[in-house]
PDB file of C-alpha atoms in Angstrom:
ATOM      1  CA  MET A   1       0.000   0.000   0.000  1.00 41.00           C
ATOM      2  CA  ILE A   2       1.283   3.468  -0.894  1.00 62.00           C
ATOM      3  CA  LYS A   3       2.146   5.535   2.152  1.00 90.00           C
ATOM      4  CA  THR A   4      -0.513   8.202   2.790  1.00 93.00           C
ATOM      5  CA  SER A   5       1.952  11.105   2.727  1.00 96.00           C
ATOM      6  CA  LYS A   6       3.386   9.993  -0.619  1.00 96.00           C
ATOM      7  CA  ARG A   7      -0.071   9.602  -2.128  1.00 97.00           C
ATOM      8  CA  ILE A   8      -1.153  13.068  -0.967  1.00 98.00           C
ATOM      9  CA  ALA A   9       2.091  14.550  -2.321  1.00 98.00           C
ATOM     10  CA  GLU A  10       1.563  12.919  -5.708  1.00 98.00           C
ATOM     11  CA  MET A  11      -2.003  14.220  -5.873  1.00 98.00           C
ATOM     12  CA  LEU A  12      -0.978  17.792  -5.073  1.00 98.00           C
ATOM     13  CA  LEU A  13       1.796  17.710  -7.668  1.00 98.00           C
ATOM     14  CA  ASP A  14      -0.437  16.113 -10.314  1.00 98.00           C
ATOM     15  CA  ILE A  15      -3.057  18.870 -10.101  1.00 98.00           C
ATOM     16  CA  LYS A  16      -0.359  21.559  -9.965  1.00 97.00           C
ATOM     17  CA  ALA A  17      -1.407  22.647  -6.492  1.00 98.00           C
ATOM     18  CA  VAL A  18       2.300  22.930  -5.673  1.00 97.00           C
ATOM     19  CA  THR A  19       4.268  25.591  -7.518  1.00 95.00           C
ATOM     20  CA  PHE A  20       7.892  26.657  -7.269  1.00 94.00           C
ATOM     21  CA  SER A  21       9.748  29.905  -7.884  1.00 91.00           C
ATOM     22  CA  PHE A  22      13.529  29.824  -7.844  1.00 86.00           C
ATOM     23  CA  THR A  23      14.059  33.160  -9.593  1.00 81.00           C
ATOM     24  CA  LYS A  24      15.237  35.500  -6.862  1.00 72.00           C
ATOM     25  CA  PRO A  25      13.849  37.628  -5.347  1.00 66.00           C
ATOM     26  CA  TYR A  26      10.423  36.567  -6.649  1.00 56.00           C
ATOM     27  CA  LEU A  27       9.053  34.472  -3.811  1.00 74.00           C
ATOM     28  CA  TYR A  28       5.596  33.550  -2.587  1.00 88.00           C
ATOM     29  CA  THR A  29       4.156  35.241   0.481  1.00 87.00           C
ATOM     30  CA  PHE A  30       2.106  33.123   2.890  1.00 86.00           C
ATOM     31  CA  VAL A  31      -0.796  34.337   5.041  1.00 82.00           C
ATOM     32  CA  SER A  32       1.616  34.261   7.981  1.00 82.00           C
ATOM     33  CA  GLY A  33       3.828  36.812   6.197  1.00 82.00           C
ATOM     34  CA  ILE A  34       6.639  34.323   5.596  1.00 84.00           C
ATOM     35  CA  LYS A  35       8.093  34.332   2.093  1.00 85.00           C
ATOM     36  CA  GLY A  36       9.221  31.170   0.359  1.00 87.00           C
ATOM     37  CA  PRO A  37      10.218  29.623  -2.997  1.00 92.00           C
ATOM     38  CA  MET A  38       7.295  27.171  -2.925  1.00 94.00           C
ATOM     39  CA  TYR A  39       3.539  27.502  -2.548  1.00 94.00           C
ATOM     40  CA  CYS A  40       1.023  24.760  -1.818  1.00 96.00           C
ATOM     41  CA  ASP A  41      -2.600  25.510  -2.726  1.00 95.00           C
ATOM     42  CA  ASN A  42      -4.589  22.717  -1.095  1.00 94.00           C
ATOM     43  CA  ARG A  43      -7.869  24.393  -2.012  1.00 96.00           C
ATOM     44  CA  ARG A  44      -7.617  22.914  -5.502  1.00 98.00           C
ATOM     45  CA  LEU A  45      -8.187  19.430  -4.108  1.00 98.00           C
ATOM     46  CA  ILE A  46     -11.890  20.060  -3.501  1.00 98.00           C
ATOM     47  CA  SER A  47     -12.447  20.164  -7.291  1.00 98.00           C
ATOM     48  CA  TYR A  48     -11.290  16.557  -7.763  1.00 99.00           C
ATOM     49  CA  PRO A  49     -13.759  13.998  -6.310  1.00 98.00           C
ATOM     50  CA  ASN A  50     -11.388  11.007  -6.327  1.00 98.00           C
ATOM     51  CA  LYS A  51      -8.570  12.944  -4.701  1.00 98.00           C
ATOM     52  CA  ARG A  52     -11.000  14.571  -2.298  1.00 98.00           C
ATOM     53  CA  ARG A  53     -12.117  11.135  -1.137  1.00 98.00           C
ATOM     54  CA  VAL A  54      -8.515  10.108  -0.487  1.00 98.00           C
ATOM     55  CA  VAL A  55      -8.016  13.141   1.753  1.00 98.00           C
ATOM     56  CA  VAL A  56     -11.268  12.599   3.635  1.00 98.00           C
ATOM     57  CA  SER A  57     -10.546   8.894   4.168  1.00 98.00           C
ATOM     58  CA  SER A  58      -7.046   9.719   5.421  1.00 98.00           C
ATOM     59  CA  VAL A  59      -8.367  12.270   7.905  1.00 98.00           C
ATOM     60  CA  VAL A  60     -11.148   9.945   9.058  1.00 98.00           C
ATOM     61  CA  LYS A  61      -8.585   7.205   9.738  1.00 98.00           C
ATOM     62  CA  ILE A  62      -6.779   9.555  12.139  1.00 98.00           C
ATOM     63  CA  ALA A  63      -9.985  10.997  13.603  1.00 99.00           C
ATOM     64  CA  LYS A  64     -11.336   7.572  14.579  1.00 98.00           C
ATOM     65  CA  LYS A  65      -8.423   7.200  17.001  1.00 98.00           C
ATOM     66  CA  LEU A  66      -9.217  10.502  18.734  1.00 99.00           C
ATOM     67  CA  ASP A  67     -11.817  11.503  21.318  1.00 98.00           C
ATOM     68  CA  PHE A  68     -14.085  14.349  20.214  1.00 99.00           C
ATOM     69  CA  ASP A  69     -17.715  15.387  19.970  1.00 99.00           C
ATOM     70  CA  ILE A  70     -17.730  17.958  17.162  1.00 99.00           C
ATOM     71  CA  VAL A  71     -15.734  18.616  13.994  1.00 99.00           C
ATOM     72  CA  GLY A  72     -14.608  22.251  13.757  1.00 99.00           C
ATOM     73  CA  GLY A  73     -13.449  23.794  10.485  1.00 99.00           C
ATOM     74  CA  VAL A  74     -11.083  26.752  10.391  1.00 98.00           C
ATOM     75  CA  SER A  75     -12.506  29.457   8.127  1.00 96.00           C
ATOM     76  CA  THR A  76     -12.282  29.450   5.237  1.00 93.00           C
ATOM     77  CA  ALA A  77     -10.207  26.660   3.705  1.00 96.00           C
ATOM     78  CA  GLY A  78     -10.898  24.192   6.509  1.00 97.00           C
ATOM     79  CA  ILE A  79     -14.680  24.459   6.182  1.00 98.00           C
ATOM     80  CA  PRO A  80     -15.299  22.135   3.187  1.00 98.00           C
ATOM     81  CA  TRP A  81     -13.058  19.460   4.688  1.00 99.00           C
ATOM     82  CA  ALA A  82     -14.740  19.736   8.065  1.00 99.00           C
ATOM     83  CA  ALA A  83     -18.146  19.336   6.398  1.00 99.00           C
ATOM     84  CA  LEU A  84     -17.078  16.252   4.448  1.00 99.00           C
ATOM     85  CA  ILE A  85     -15.438  14.664   7.486  1.00 99.00           C
ATOM     86  CA  ALA A  86     -18.354  15.426   9.816  1.00 99.00           C
ATOM     87  CA  GLU A  87     -20.730  13.862   7.295  1.00 98.00           C
ATOM     88  CA  ARG A  88     -18.583  10.735   6.959  1.00 98.00           C
ATOM     89  CA  LEU A  89     -18.360  10.343  10.745  1.00 99.00           C
ATOM     90  CA  ASN A  90     -21.959  11.406  11.404  1.00 99.00           C
ATOM     91  CA  LYS A  91     -20.715  14.106  13.780  1.00 99.00           C
ATOM     92  CA  PRO A  92     -21.959  17.659  14.432  1.00 99.00           C
ATOM     93  CA  MET A  93     -19.950  20.461  12.838  1.00 99.00           C
ATOM     94  CA  ILE A  94     -19.036  24.047  13.608  1.00 99.00           C
ATOM     95  CA  TYR A  95     -16.735  26.494  11.906  1.00 98.00           C
ATOM     96  CA  ILE A  96     -14.569  29.211  13.372  1.00 98.00           C
ATOM     97  CA  ARG A  97     -13.860  32.629  11.878  1.00 95.00           C
ATOM     98  CA  PRO A  98     -10.573  34.512  12.418  1.00 88.00           C
ATOM     99  CA  GLU A  99     -12.603  37.046  14.413  1.00 86.00           C
ATOM    100  CA  ALA A 100     -16.202  37.746  15.336  1.00 75.00           C
ATOM    101  CA  LYS A 101     -18.458  39.345  12.730  1.00 68.00           C
ATOM    102  CA  SER A 102     -19.086  43.056  13.133  1.00 63.00           C
ATOM    103  CA  TYR A 103     -22.757  42.646  12.169  1.00 75.00           C
ATOM    104  CA  GLY A 104     -25.719  40.355  12.812  1.00 71.00           C
ATOM    105  CA  LYS A 105     -25.204  38.254  15.941  1.00 72.00           C
ATOM    106  CA  LYS A 106     -21.476  39.046  15.843  1.00 76.00           C
ATOM    107  CA  ARG A 107     -20.455  35.427  16.202  1.00 89.00           C
ATOM    108  CA  GLN A 108     -16.977  34.045  15.722  1.00 94.00           C
ATOM    109  CA  ILE A 109     -18.151  30.449  15.953  1.00 97.00           C
ATOM    110  CA  GLU A 110     -21.036  29.243  13.786  1.00 97.00           C
ATOM    111  CA  GLY A 111     -23.008  26.152  14.726  1.00 97.00           C
ATOM    112  CA  ASP A 112     -24.021  24.745  18.096  1.00 98.00           C
ATOM    113  CA  MET A 113     -21.388  24.063  20.731  1.00 97.00           C
ATOM    114  CA  LYS A 114     -21.885  23.827  24.468  1.00 97.00           C
ATOM    115  CA  LYS A 115     -19.436  24.144  27.328  1.00 98.00           C
ATOM    116  CA  GLY A 116     -17.271  21.054  27.684  1.00 98.00           C
ATOM    117  CA  ASP A 117     -17.702  19.833  24.100  1.00 99.00           C
ATOM    118  CA  ARG A 118     -14.527  18.344  22.618  1.00 99.00           C
ATOM    119  CA  ILE A 119     -13.732  19.860  19.226  1.00 99.00           C
ATOM    120  CA  LEU A 120     -11.526  18.255  16.575  1.00 99.00           C
ATOM    121  CA  VAL A 121     -10.131  21.185  14.598  1.00 99.00           C
ATOM    122  CA  ILE A 122      -9.641  20.759  10.846  1.00 99.00           C
ATOM    123  CA  GLU A 123      -7.354  23.047   8.833  1.00 98.00           C
ATOM    124  CA  ASP A 124      -6.138  22.664   5.264  1.00 96.00           C
ATOM    125  CA  LEU A 125      -2.580  23.981   5.644  1.00 97.00           C
ATOM    126  CA  VAL A 126      -0.202  25.151   8.366  1.00 96.00           C
ATOM    127  CA  SER A 127       2.836  27.391   8.000  1.00 94.00           C
ATOM    128  CA  THR A 128       3.284  29.024  11.409  1.00 93.00           C
ATOM    129  CA  GLY A 129      -0.084  27.749  12.629  1.00 95.00           C
ATOM    130  CA  ASN A 130      -1.468  31.169  13.522  1.00 94.00           C
ATOM    131  CA  SER A 131      -4.855  30.680  11.833  1.00 95.00           C
ATOM    132  CA  ALA A 132      -5.495  27.287  13.405  1.00 97.00           C
ATOM    133  CA  ILE A 133      -4.269  28.446  16.799  1.00 97.00           C
ATOM    134  CA  SER A 134      -6.534  31.495  16.663  1.00 96.00           C
ATOM    135  CA  ALA A 135      -9.469  29.148  16.024  1.00 97.00           C
ATOM    136  CA  ILE A 136      -8.428  26.817  18.847  1.00 98.00           C
ATOM    137  CA  LYS A 137      -8.199  29.716  21.288  1.00 98.00           C
ATOM    138  CA  ALA A 138     -11.633  30.963  20.211  1.00 97.00           C
ATOM    139  CA  VAL A 139     -13.167  27.539  20.872  1.00 98.00           C
ATOM    140  CA  ARG A 140     -11.544  27.377  24.300  1.00 98.00           C
ATOM    141  CA  ARG A 141     -12.706  30.893  25.183  1.00 97.00           C
ATOM    142  CA  ASN A 142     -16.234  29.772  24.418  1.00 97.00           C
ATOM    143  CA  GLY A 143     -16.037  26.754  26.694  1.00 98.00           C
ATOM    144  CA  GLY A 144     -14.984  24.084  24.223  1.00 99.00           C
ATOM    145  CA  LYS A 145     -12.030  21.730  24.596  1.00 99.00           C
ATOM    146  CA  VAL A 146      -9.407  21.170  21.895  1.00 99.00           C
ATOM    147  CA  SER A 147      -6.524  18.719  22.084  1.00 99.00           C
ATOM    148  CA  ASP A 148      -6.036  17.792  18.419  1.00 99.00           C
ATOM    149  CA  CYS A 149      -5.793  19.507  15.028  1.00 99.00           C
ATOM    150  CA  ILE A 150      -5.675  17.636  11.716  1.00 99.00           C
ATOM    151  CA  PHE A 151      -4.473  19.294   8.525  1.00 98.00           C
ATOM    152  CA  ILE A 152      -3.569  18.215   4.999  1.00 98.00           C
ATOM    153  CA  PHE A 153      -0.150  19.824   4.688  1.00 98.00           C
ATOM    154  CA  THR A 154       2.366  21.608   6.863  1.00 97.00           C
ATOM    155  CA  TYR A 155       5.590  23.354   5.925  1.00 96.00           C
ATOM    156  CA  ASP A 156       6.865  21.698   9.110  1.00 96.00           C
ATOM    157  CA  LEU A 157       8.475  24.874  10.409  1.00 95.00           C
ATOM    158  CA  ASP A 158       9.871  25.063  13.932  1.00 95.00           C
ATOM    159  CA  ALA A 159       7.663  28.095  14.584  1.00 94.00           C
ATOM    160  CA  ALA A 160       4.502  26.027  14.046  1.00 96.00           C
ATOM    161  CA  LYS A 161       5.715  23.182  16.252  1.00 97.00           C
ATOM    162  CA  LYS A 162       6.530  25.595  19.068  1.00 97.00           C
ATOM    163  CA  ASN A 163       3.213  27.410  18.679  1.00 97.00           C
ATOM    164  CA  PHE A 164       1.198  24.192  18.950  1.00 98.00           C
ATOM    165  CA  GLN A 165       3.278  22.970  21.881  1.00 98.00           C
ATOM    166  CA  ARG A 166       2.654  26.273  23.630  1.00 98.00           C
ATOM    167  CA  ILE A 167      -1.113  25.798  23.513  1.00 98.00           C
ATOM    168  CA  ARG A 168      -0.890  22.058  24.196  1.00 98.00           C
ATOM    169  CA  CYS A 169      -2.533  20.881  21.010  1.00 99.00           C
ATOM    170  CA  LYS A 170      -1.333  17.854  19.036  1.00 99.00           C
ATOM    171  CA  MET A 171      -0.599  18.246  15.326  1.00 98.00           C
ATOM    172  CA  HIS A 172      -1.791  15.556  12.896  1.00 98.00           C
ATOM    173  CA  PRO A 173      -0.591  16.379   9.351  1.00 98.00           C
ATOM    174  CA  LEU A 174      -1.253  14.104   6.384  1.00 98.00           C
ATOM    175  CA  LEU A 175       1.828  15.457   4.612  1.00 98.00           C
ATOM    176  CA  ILE A 176       4.904  17.382   5.736  1.00 97.00           C
ATOM    177  CA  PHE A 177       7.260  19.574   3.712  1.00 97.00           C
ATOM    178  CA  PRO A 178      10.307  17.223   3.589  1.00 96.00           C
ATOM    179  CA  ASP A 179       8.173  14.336   2.282  1.00 97.00           C
ATOM    180  CA  LEU A 180       6.594  16.523  -0.392  1.00 98.00           C
ATOM    181  CA  ILE A 181      10.015  17.679  -1.580  1.00 97.00           C
ATOM    182  CA  GLU A 182      11.298  14.095  -1.795  1.00 97.00           C
ATOM    183  CA  VAL A 183       8.375  13.109  -4.018  1.00 97.00           C
ATOM    184  CA  ALA A 184       8.859  16.241  -6.145  1.00 98.00           C
ATOM    185  CA  VAL A 185      12.491  15.250  -6.800  1.00 98.00           C
ATOM    186  CA  THR A 186      11.635  11.609  -7.499  1.00 97.00           C
ATOM    187  CA  ARG A 187       9.005  12.634 -10.038  1.00 96.00           C
ATOM    188  CA  ASN A 188      11.264  15.258 -11.639  1.00 96.00           C
ATOM    189  CA  TYR A 189       9.203  18.285 -10.682  1.00 96.00           C
ATOM    190  CA  ILE A 190      12.355  19.828  -9.239  1.00 97.00           C
ATOM    191  CA  SER A 191      16.082  19.095  -9.487  1.00 97.00           C
ATOM    192  CA  LYS A 192      18.340  17.959  -6.650  1.00 96.00           C
ATOM    193  CA  LYS A 193      19.889  21.425  -6.660  1.00 96.00           C
ATOM    194  CA  GLU A 194      16.451  23.001  -6.268  1.00 96.00           C
ATOM    195  CA  LYS A 195      15.709  20.562  -3.461  1.00 96.00           C
ATOM    196  CA  GLU A 196      18.780  21.846  -1.617  1.00 95.00           C
ATOM    197  CA  GLU A 197      17.546  25.413  -2.123  1.00 93.00           C
ATOM    198  CA  LEU A 198      14.186  24.481  -0.619  1.00 95.00           C
ATOM    199  CA  LEU A 199      15.799  22.762   2.353  1.00 95.00           C
ATOM    200  CA  LYS A 200      17.989  25.811   2.903  1.00 93.00           C
ATOM    201  CA  TRP A 201      14.837  27.943   3.049  1.00 93.00           C
ATOM    202  CA  HIS A 202      13.114  25.448   5.338  1.00 94.00           C
ATOM    203  CA  LYS A 203      15.946  25.512   7.863  1.00 93.00           C
ATOM    204  CA  ASP A 204      15.565  29.260   8.449  1.00 91.00           C
ATOM    205  CA  PRO A 205      12.935  31.073   6.300  1.00 89.00           C
ATOM    206  CA  LYS A 206      13.688  34.534   7.705  1.00 82.00           C
ATOM    207  CA  LYS A 207      17.438  34.226   7.228  1.00 82.00           C
ATOM    208  CA  TYR A 208      16.920  32.825   3.721  1.00 81.00           C
ATOM    209  CA  TRP A 209      14.757  35.786   2.722  1.00 72.00           C
ATOM    210  CA  THR A 210      17.177  38.417   4.022  1.00 71.00           C
ATOM    211  CA  SER A 211      20.182  36.719   2.416  1.00 68.00           C
ATOM    212  CA  ILE A 212      18.984  36.914  -1.190  1.00 62.00           C
TER     213      ILE A 212
END
């Protein structure tokens, strides 16, 4: 059986969800503000039913080993995955905005959640983890409990690991940056030299950016 991480990596590369830019100083800017020579657009996966099912099945396999009452999607990219996973598991669902609305009922969390409910947070991608962590903190402020967060891909940066450790939440990625890069080299999407450039960036993104 093909390892889950390899299969996810192949899917992302096949649909061109992963793009590279090695022409300095033209680099991609992430939501977190970090700049890098690679960008992963997981959102494209929702347009491919077969690939979508692979992702959902992979998340469900992890989720079945965890204790939770409600599936919570991080707005916006985590919402479709949370909906699909909640449906598969026959679980309630909520979603969490980055901040409360300034109109209507001014909610940050949509859906029904009561104090003490255990929420499994679903995010599509993590760089530093700020978006997911903001959602986790919002759930906790509103009386919910969060101990686990599942996401499709992470750049596997030290900053994200430290941020999740700080709030005592376990990370469950389907695919991490080093594994994606290995598959990209094997399938000739990038050269070995470009792989080294990516690993150099990964070791210290801020230093990499200021050195070019």
